[in-house]
Coordinates of C-alpha atoms and ligand atoms in Angstrom, one line a residue:
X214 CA 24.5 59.5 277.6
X215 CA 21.3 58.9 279.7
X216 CA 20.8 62.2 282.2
X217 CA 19.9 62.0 285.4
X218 CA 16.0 62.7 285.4
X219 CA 16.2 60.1 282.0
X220 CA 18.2 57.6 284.5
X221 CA 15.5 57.6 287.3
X222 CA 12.4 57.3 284.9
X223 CA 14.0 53.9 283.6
X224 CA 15.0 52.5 287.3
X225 CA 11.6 53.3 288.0
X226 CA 9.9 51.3 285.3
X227 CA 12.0 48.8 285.5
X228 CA 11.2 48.4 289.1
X229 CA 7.7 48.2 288.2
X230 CA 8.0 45.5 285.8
X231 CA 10.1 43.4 288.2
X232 CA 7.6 44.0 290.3
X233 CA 4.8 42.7 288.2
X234 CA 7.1 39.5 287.1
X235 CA 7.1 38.7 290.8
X236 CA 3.9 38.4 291.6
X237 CA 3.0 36.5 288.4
X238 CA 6.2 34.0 289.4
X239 CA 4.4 33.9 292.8
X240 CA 1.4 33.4 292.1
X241 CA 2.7 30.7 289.5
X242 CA 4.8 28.6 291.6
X243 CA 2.7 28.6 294.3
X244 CA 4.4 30.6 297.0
X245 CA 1.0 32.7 296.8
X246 CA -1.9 30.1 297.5
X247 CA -4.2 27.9 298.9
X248 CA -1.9 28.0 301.7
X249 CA -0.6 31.0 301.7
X250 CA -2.7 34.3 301.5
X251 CA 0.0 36.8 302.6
X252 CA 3.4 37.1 301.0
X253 CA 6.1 39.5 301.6
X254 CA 8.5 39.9 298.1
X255 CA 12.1 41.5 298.3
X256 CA 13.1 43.0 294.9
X257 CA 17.0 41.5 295.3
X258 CA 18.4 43.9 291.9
X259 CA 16.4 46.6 293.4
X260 CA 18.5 46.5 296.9
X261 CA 21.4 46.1 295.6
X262 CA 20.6 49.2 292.8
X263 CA 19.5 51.4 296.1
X264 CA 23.0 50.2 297.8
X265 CA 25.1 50.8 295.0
X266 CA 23.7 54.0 294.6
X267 CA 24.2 55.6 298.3
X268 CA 27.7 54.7 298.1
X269 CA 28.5 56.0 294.4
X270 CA 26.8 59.5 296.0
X271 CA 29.4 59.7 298.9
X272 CA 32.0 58.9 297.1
X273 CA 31.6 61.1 294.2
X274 CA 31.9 64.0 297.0
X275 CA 34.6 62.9 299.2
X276 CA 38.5 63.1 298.5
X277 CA 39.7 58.9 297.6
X278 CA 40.6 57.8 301.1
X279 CA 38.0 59.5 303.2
X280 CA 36.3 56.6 305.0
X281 CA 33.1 56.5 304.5
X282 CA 30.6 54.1 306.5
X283 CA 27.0 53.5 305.6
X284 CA 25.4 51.8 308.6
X285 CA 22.4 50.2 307.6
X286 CA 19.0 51.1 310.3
X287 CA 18.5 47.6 310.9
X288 CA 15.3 48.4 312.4
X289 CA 14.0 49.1 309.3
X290 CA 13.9 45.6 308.0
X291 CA 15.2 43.6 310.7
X292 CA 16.2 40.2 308.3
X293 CA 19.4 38.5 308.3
X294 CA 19.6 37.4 304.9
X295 CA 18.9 41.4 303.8
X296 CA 21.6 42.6 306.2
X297 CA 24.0 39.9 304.7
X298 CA 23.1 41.1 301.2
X299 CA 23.8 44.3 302.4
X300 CA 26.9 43.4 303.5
X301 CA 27.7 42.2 300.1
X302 CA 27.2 45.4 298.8
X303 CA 29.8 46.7 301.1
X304 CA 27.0 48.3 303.8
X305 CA 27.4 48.0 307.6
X306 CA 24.7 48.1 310.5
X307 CA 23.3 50.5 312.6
X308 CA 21.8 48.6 316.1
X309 CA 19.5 49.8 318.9
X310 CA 19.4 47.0 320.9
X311 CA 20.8 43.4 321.6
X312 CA 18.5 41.7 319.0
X313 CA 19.6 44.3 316.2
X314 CA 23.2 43.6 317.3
X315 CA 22.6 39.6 317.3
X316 CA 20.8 40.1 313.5
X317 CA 24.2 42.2 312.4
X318 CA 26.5 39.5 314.0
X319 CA 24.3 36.6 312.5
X320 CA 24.5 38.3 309.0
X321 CA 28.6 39.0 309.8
X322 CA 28.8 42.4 310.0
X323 CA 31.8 42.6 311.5
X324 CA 32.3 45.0 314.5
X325 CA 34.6 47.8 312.9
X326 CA 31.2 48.1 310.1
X327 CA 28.7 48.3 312.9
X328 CA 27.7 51.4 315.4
X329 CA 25.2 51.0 318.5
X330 CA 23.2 53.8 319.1
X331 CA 19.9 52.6 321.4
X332 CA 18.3 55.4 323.7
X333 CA 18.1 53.2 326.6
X334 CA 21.5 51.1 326.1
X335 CA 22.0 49.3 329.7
X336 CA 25.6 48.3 331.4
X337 CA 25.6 45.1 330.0
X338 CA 25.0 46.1 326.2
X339 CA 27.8 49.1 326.6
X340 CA 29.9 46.6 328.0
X341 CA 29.2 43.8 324.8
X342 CA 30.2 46.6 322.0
X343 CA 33.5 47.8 324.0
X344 CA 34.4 44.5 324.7
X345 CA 33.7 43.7 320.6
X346 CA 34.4 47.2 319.6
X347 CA 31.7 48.1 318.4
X348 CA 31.1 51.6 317.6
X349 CA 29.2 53.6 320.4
X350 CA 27.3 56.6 320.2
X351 CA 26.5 57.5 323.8
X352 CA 22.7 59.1 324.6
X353 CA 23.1 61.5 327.6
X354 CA 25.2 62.7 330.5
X355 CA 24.5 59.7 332.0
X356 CA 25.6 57.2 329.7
X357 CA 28.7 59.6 329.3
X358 CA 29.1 58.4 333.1
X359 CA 28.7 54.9 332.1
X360 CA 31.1 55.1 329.2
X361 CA 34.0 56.5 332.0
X362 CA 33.7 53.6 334.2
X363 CA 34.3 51.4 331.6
X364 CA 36.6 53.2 329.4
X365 CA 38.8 53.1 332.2
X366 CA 42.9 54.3 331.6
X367 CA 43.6 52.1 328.3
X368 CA 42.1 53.8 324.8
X369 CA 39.1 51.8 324.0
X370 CA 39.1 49.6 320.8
X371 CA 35.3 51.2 320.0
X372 CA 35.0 54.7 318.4
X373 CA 33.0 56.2 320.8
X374 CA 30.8 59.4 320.3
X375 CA 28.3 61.3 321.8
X376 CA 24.5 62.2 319.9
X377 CA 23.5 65.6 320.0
X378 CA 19.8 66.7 319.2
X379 CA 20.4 70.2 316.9
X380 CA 16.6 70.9 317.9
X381 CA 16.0 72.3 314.6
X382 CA 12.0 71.4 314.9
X383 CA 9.9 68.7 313.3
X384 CA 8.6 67.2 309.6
X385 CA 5.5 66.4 308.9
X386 CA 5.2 62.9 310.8
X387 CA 5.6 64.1 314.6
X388 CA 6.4 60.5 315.6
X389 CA 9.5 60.1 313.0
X390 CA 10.2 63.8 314.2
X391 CA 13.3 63.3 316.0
X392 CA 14.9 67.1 316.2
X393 CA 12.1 69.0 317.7
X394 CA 13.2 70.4 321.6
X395 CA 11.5 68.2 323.7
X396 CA 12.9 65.0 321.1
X397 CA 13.7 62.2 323.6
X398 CA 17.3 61.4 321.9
X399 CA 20.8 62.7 322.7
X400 CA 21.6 65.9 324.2
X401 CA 19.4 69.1 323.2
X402 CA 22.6 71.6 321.8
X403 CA 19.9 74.5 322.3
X404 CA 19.1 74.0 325.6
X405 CA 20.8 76.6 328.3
X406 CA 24.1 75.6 329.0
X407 CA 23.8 72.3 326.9
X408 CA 26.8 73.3 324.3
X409 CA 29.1 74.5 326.8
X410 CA 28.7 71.1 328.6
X411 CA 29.2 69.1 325.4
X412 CA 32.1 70.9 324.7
X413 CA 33.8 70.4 328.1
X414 CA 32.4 66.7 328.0
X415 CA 34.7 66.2 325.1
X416 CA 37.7 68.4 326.3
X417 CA 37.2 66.1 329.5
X418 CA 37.3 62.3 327.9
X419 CA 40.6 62.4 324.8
X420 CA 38.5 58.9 323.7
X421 CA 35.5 60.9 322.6
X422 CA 35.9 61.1 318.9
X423 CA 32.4 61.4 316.8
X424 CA 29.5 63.7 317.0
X425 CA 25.9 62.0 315.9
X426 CA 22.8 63.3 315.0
X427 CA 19.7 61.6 313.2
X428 CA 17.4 65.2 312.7
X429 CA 14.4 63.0 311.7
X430 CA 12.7 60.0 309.3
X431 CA 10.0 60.2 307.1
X432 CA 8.3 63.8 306.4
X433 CA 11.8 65.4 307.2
X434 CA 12.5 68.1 304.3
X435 CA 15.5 67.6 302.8
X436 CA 17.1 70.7 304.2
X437 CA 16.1 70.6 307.6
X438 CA 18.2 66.9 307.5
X439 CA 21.4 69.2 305.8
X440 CA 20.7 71.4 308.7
X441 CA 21.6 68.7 311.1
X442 CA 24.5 67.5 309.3
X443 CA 25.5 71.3 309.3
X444 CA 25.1 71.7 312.8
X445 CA 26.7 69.1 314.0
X446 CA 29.9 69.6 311.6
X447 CA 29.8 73.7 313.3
X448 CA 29.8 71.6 317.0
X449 CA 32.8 69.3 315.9
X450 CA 35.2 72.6 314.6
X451 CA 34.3 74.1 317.6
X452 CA 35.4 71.1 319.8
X453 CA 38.5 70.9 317.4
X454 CA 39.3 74.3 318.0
X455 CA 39.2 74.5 321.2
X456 CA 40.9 71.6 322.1
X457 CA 43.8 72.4 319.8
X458 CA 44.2 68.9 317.7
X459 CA 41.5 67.0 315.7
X460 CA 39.7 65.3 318.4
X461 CA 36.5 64.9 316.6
X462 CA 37.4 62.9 313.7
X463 CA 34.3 61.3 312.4
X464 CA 31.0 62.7 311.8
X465 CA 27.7 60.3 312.0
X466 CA 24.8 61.8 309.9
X467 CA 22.4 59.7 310.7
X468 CA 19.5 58.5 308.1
X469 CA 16.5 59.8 307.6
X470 CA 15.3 60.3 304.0
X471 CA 12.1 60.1 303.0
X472 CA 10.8 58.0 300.6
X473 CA 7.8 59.4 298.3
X474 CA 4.8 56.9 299.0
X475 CA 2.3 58.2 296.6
X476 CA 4.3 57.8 293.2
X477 CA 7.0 55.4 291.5
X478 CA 9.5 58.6 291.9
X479 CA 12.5 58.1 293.3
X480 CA 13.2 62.0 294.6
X481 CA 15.2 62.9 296.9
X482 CA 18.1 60.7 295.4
X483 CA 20.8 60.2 297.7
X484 CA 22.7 62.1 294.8
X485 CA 20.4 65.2 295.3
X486 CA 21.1 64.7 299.3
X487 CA 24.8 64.8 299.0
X488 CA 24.7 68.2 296.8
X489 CA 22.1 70.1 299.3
X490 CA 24.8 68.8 302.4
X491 CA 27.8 70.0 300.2
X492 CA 25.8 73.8 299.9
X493 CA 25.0 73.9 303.6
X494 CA 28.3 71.8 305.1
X495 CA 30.9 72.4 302.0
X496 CA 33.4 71.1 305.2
X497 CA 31.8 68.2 305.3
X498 CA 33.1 66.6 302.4
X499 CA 37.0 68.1 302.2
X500 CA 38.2 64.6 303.8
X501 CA 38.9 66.0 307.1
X502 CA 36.4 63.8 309.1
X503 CA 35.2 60.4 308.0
X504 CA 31.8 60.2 308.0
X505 CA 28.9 57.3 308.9
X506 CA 25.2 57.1 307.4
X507 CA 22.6 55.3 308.8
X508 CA 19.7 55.6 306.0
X509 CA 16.9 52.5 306.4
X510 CA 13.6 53.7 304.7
X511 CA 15.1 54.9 301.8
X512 CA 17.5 51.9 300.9
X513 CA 14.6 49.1 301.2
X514 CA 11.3 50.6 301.3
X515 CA 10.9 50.8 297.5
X516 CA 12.0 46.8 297.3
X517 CA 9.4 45.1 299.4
X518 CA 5.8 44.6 298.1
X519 CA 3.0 42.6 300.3
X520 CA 1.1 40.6 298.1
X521 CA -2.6 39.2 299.5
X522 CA -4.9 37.5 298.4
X523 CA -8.8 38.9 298.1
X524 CA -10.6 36.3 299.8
X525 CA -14.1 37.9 299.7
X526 CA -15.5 41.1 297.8
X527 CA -18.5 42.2 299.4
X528 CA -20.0 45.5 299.5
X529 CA -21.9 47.5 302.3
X530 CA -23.7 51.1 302.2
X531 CA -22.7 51.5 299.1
X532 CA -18.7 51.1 299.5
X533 CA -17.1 48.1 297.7
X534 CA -15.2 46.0 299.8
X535 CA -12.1 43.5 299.4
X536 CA -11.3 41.6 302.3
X537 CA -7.7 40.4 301.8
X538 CA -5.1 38.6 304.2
X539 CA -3.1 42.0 304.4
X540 CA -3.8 44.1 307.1
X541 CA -2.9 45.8 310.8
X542 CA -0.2 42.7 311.4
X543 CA 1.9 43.7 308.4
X544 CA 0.7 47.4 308.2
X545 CA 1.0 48.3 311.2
X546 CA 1.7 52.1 311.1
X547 CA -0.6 52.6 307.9
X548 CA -3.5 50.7 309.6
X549 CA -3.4 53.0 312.8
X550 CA -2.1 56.3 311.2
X551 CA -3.1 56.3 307.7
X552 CA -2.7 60.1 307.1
X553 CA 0.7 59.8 307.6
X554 CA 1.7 56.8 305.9
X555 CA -0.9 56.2 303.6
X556 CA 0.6 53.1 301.0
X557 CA -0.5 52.6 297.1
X558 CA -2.2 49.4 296.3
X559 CA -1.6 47.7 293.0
X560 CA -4.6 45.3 291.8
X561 CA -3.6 41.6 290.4
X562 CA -5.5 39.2 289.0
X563 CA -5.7 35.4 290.3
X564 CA -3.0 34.6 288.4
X565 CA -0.9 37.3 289.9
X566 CA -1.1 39.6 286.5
X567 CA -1.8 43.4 287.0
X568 CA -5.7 43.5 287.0
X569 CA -7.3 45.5 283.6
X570 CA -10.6 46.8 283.7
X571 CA -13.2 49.6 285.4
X572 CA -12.0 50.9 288.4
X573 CA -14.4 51.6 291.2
X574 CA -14.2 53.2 294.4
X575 CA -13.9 50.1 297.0
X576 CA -11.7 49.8 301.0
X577 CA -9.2 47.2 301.0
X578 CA -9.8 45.7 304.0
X579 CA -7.1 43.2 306.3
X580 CA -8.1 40.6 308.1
X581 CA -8.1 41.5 312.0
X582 CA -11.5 42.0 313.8
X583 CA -11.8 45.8 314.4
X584 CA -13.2 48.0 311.2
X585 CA -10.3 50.4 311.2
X586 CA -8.6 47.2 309.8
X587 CA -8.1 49.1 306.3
X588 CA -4.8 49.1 304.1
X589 CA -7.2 51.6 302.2
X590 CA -9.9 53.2 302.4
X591 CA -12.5 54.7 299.4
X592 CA -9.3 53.7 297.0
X593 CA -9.6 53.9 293.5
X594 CA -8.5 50.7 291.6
X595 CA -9.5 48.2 289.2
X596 CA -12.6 46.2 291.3
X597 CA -10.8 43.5 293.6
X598 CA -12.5 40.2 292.9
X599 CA -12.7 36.9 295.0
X600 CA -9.7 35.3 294.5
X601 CA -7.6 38.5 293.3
X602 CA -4.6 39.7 294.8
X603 CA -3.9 43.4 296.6
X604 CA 0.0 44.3 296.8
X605 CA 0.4 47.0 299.1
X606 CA 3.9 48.9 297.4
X607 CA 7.0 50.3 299.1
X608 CA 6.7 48.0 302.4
X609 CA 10.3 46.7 302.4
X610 CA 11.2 49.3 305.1
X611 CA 8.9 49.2 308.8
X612 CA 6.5 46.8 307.2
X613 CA 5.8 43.3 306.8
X614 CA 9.6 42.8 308.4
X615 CA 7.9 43.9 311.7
X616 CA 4.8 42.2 312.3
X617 CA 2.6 42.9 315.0
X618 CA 0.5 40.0 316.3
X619 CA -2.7 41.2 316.7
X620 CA -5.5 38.1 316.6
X621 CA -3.2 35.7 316.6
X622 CA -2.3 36.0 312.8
X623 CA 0.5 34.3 311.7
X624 CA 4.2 36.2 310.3
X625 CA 3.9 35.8 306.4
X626 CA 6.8 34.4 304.3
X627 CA 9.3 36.3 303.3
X628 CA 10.6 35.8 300.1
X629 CA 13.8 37.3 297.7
X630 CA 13.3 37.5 293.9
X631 CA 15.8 37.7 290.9
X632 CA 16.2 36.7 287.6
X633 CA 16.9 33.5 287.3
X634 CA 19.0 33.7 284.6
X635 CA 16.8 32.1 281.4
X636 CA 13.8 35.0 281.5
X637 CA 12.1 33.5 284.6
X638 CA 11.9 35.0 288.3
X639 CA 13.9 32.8 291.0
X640 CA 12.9 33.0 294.3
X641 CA 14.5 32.2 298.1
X642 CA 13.4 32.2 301.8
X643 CA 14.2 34.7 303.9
X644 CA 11.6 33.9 306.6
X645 CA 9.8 30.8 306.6
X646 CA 5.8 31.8 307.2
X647 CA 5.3 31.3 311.0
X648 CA 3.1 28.5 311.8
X649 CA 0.4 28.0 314.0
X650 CA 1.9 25.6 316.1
X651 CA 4.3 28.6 316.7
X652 CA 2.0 30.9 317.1
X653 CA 0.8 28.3 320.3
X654 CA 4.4 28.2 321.4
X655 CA 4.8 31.7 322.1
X656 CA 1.6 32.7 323.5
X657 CA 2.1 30.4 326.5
X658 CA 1.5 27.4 324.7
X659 CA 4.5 25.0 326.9
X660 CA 2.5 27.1 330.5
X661 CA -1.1 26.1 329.7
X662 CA -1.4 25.0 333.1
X663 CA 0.7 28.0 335.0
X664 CA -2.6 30.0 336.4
X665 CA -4.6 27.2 337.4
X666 CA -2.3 25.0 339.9
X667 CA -0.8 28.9 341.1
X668 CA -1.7 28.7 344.6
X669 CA -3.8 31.8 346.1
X670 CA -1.1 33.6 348.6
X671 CA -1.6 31.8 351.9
X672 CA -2.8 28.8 350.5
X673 CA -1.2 25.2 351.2
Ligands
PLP1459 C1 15.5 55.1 312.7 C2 16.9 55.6 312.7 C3 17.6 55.7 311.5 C4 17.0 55.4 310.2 O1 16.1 56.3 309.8 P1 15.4 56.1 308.3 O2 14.4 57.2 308.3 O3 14.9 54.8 308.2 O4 16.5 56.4 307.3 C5 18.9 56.1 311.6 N1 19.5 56.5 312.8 C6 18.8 56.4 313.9 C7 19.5 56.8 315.2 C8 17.5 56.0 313.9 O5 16.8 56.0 315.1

C-alpha cells in the first residue's frame, strides 16, 4: 500500500499535470484568446479530491453516528456552480451575509446544511435564517438581545449558538488574524468578566446550544487553530456542568487552514489537523458533541489557476517586463500586500504548453494603471514572450471569484475542467466573462443624466 507522504507526492503531480492539460485545452479551444486575455480554471477532480478528503479525516476520528457538518466559507469562492458541486460532495455552507445566503440557496444547500455567522447580521437577516432555520451563530451581547426577542417562548427550529474569541494571539497575516484580544469577532473569553457572562448567557437562554470559534485563516499555525478548538470544547464542559444536562451539544470549529503558497505541497492535510485536535481536545472526537467546520482556503485554493495572456514583453532599467491581463482586479490581496500572499507563476507558451527555456529575472505585471500593478515582482521564470501566457497558481480561494473593479476591467470567465472521458479536457461555464456593456450598466450607465438635470437646493 501507498503511505501517506507517497499518497500526497502523487495528488500533487497529478494536480500539476491536470493543470498543464487545462491550459493547453484552453488555449486550444479558444476559451483563452483573441477575445479573451484572462481566464479563471477550476480543477473539478481536484475539488471534489479536497472534499472527499476533509470528510474521510472527520470521520476516521469520530464514533459512526456523530454528526458531522462541513460548512463550506462561501466567501472564499463565492460561485454557485462550486457550492452546488460542493453540495454533491455532501458539503454545506457557511454565510456572512444575505448574498452568501442567496448563493447557498441558489446552489440548494438546504437550511439544516447551512450556518450564518456575519459580524454585523441586522434584524431582518436574523429573522430570514429563524424563519428558514438556518443555523445561527450569534456575534455579541447584543445580538444575544436580538436573538431573545425573536426566539420568543416556542424552541426555535435554528440551532443557535454563540461565537467566542479564545484570544489566543495572531499568525503571521494580522488581517486573517482573527484570535488576537482586540479581534473584532464574537465575545473575547479573556476579557474581565467575559466567561462568567457567557456562562450565565447560556444558563439564561435553554435554546443556546453551540459554541463557535474561527481562531484565524491563512498564517495560523496549526496548533494555535487546535488551541481554539480546545478552548472552546473546555467552555462547552463547563457550561455542561454547570447547568447539569448537555446543553451545549454541538461544537463549530471554524476553518482556517492554511494553504502552503510557495510549493505543490499539500501540508497541513486535514488528516494531520484532525490528529493535532485529537492530542490537544481528545473530547472532541468521543461523539459527545457534533461538530461543524467551516474550512474555505484550504478546500479550493489549490484548484483555481488564472491564466493571462502576455500581451507585451518589454524591459526598463534593466528589469524584464511582461505585461499580462492578470493583475490587481483578480489579485487583489497579492497586488496590495504581496509579502503576505505572495502567489507562484507558471510560464506557458502561446499554445498554452508549459514554456522551456532560460529563465531570466523579469516582473509580471497586470494591467491596471498604477506601477504597484505586479502579480510578481523580480520573479524567476522562463522569459514571458508576447503572446505567452502567465497562470498565477492556487487562486481558487479569495481570488479571481472576487474581483475588484478597479479601471473598469471587466470579471474574467470562469471556467470548470475534467476529463472528458476519451483523453481530452472538457470544459463548462461557471461565470460568463462580464461584458462591457455590463460594465456600463453598473457604473451608472441607465443614470447618465442624474447630476446634470439635479436642481441646485433652492432652485425652480
Ligand atoms: C473566513 C472564515 C472562514 C474560512 O476561513 P478559511 O481560512 O478560508 O478556511 C470560516 N469561518 C469564519 C467565521 C470565517 O470568517
Amino acid at each position: 500500500m501507498e503511505g501517506r507522504a507517497a499518497g500526497e507526492v502523487r495528488q500533487a503531480r497529478e494536480r500539476v499535470a491536470r493543470r498543464d492539460e487545462a491550459v493547453r485545452a484552453a488555449a486550444e479551444q479558444g476559451l483563452l484568446g483573441p477575445d479573451a486575455a484572462v481566464v479563471g480554471l477550476l480543477d473539478v477532480s481536484g475539488i471534489r479530491e479536497s472534499a472527499a478528503a476533509l470528510r474521510a479525516a472527520f470521520d476516521a476520528a469520530v464514533p459512526p453516528g456523530t454528526p458531522v457538518l462541513h460548512a463550506f466559507a462561501v466567501k472564499a469562492t463565492p460561485l454557485v456552480p462550486v457550492l452546488r458541486l460542493l453540495r454533491e460532495a455532501g458539503l454545506g455552507a457557511e454565510v456572512a451575509s444575505p448574498g452568501e445566503l442567496a448563493l447557498a440557496r441558489a446552489a440548494g444547500i438546504p437550511a439544516e446544511r447551512t450556518v450564518l455567522d456575519a459580524p454585523a447580521k441586522t434584524p431582518a437577516e436574523l429573522r430570514e435564517a429563524l424563519a428558514l432555520g438556518i443555523a445561527v451563530n450569534a456575534d455579541n451581547p447584543q445580538e444575544l438581545d436580538r436573538l431573545d426577542a425573536l426566539v420568543g417562548r416556542a424552541a426555535p427550529r435554528s440551532p443557535l449558538g454563540l461565537r467566542v474569541n479564545p484570544q489566543l494571539g495572531g499568525g503571521a497575516i494580522r488581517a486573517t488574524s482573527t484570535a488576537t484580544a482586540t479581534a473584532k469577532f464574537g465575545v473575547g473569553l479573556r476579557d474581565e468578566g467575559a466567561r462568567d457572562w457567557v456562562v450565565r448567557a447560556f444558563l439564561e437562554r435553554p435554546w443556546l446550544t453551540r459554541l463557535h470559534a474561527h481562531t484565524g485563516s491563512q498564517g495560523i499555525p496549526l496548533p494555535l487553530l487546535a488551541r481554539g478548538a480546545a478552548e472552546t470544547y473546555a467552555l462547552a464542559e463547563e457550561i455542561n456542568a454547570r447547568a447539569g444536562r448537555r446543553q451545549v451539544d454541538t461544537l463549530d470549529i471554524g476553518g482556517g487552514l492554511s494553504v502552503d503558497f510557495a510549493s505543490e505541497a499539500s501540508a497541513p492535510t486535514y488528516a494531520q489537523y484532525v490528529r493535532v485536535l485529537a492530542e490537544e481536545a481528545p473530547g472532541l472526537f468521543d461523539g459527545r458533541y457534533g461538530l461543524v467546520t467551516e474550512f474555505g482556503r484550504s478546500l479550493m485554493a489549490r484548484h483555481g489557476t488564472v491564466v493571462a495572456r502576455v500581451e507585451y514583453a518589454k524591459s526598463a532599467g534593466g528589469r524584464r517586463i511582461a505585461v499580462t491581463h492578470a493583475g490587481v482586479q483578480v489579485a487583489t490581496r497579492t497586488v496590495y500586500a504581496p509579502e503576505a500572499w505572495p502567489l507562484r507563476i507558471a510560464a506557458y507558451d502561446a499554445k498554452g504548453r508549459p514554456k522551456q527555456g532560460p529563465e531570466v529575472v523579469q516582473d509580471v505585471a497586470g494591467p491596471a494603471c498604477f506601477s504597484g500593478d505586479l502579480l510578481a515582482e523580480g520573479r524567476t521564470l522562463p522569459e514571458l514572450e508576447q503572446g505567452d501566457h502567465a497562470a498565477a497558481l492556487d487562486t481558487g480561494a479569495y481570488y479571481f471569484a472576487h474581483h475588484y473593479a478597479y479601471n473598469s476591467l471587466a470579471r474574467p470567465g470562469i471556467y470548470g475542467f475534467a476529463p472528458d472521458g476519451s483523453g481530452g479536457i472538457a470544459f463548462a461555464t461557471v461565470r460568463e466573462p462580464q461584458t462591457v456593456a455590463e460594465v456600463v450598466a453598473e457604473s451608472g450607465g441607465a443614470h447618465a443624466d442624474a447630476l446634470t438635470t439635479l436642481r441646485a437646493p433652492g432652485s425652480r
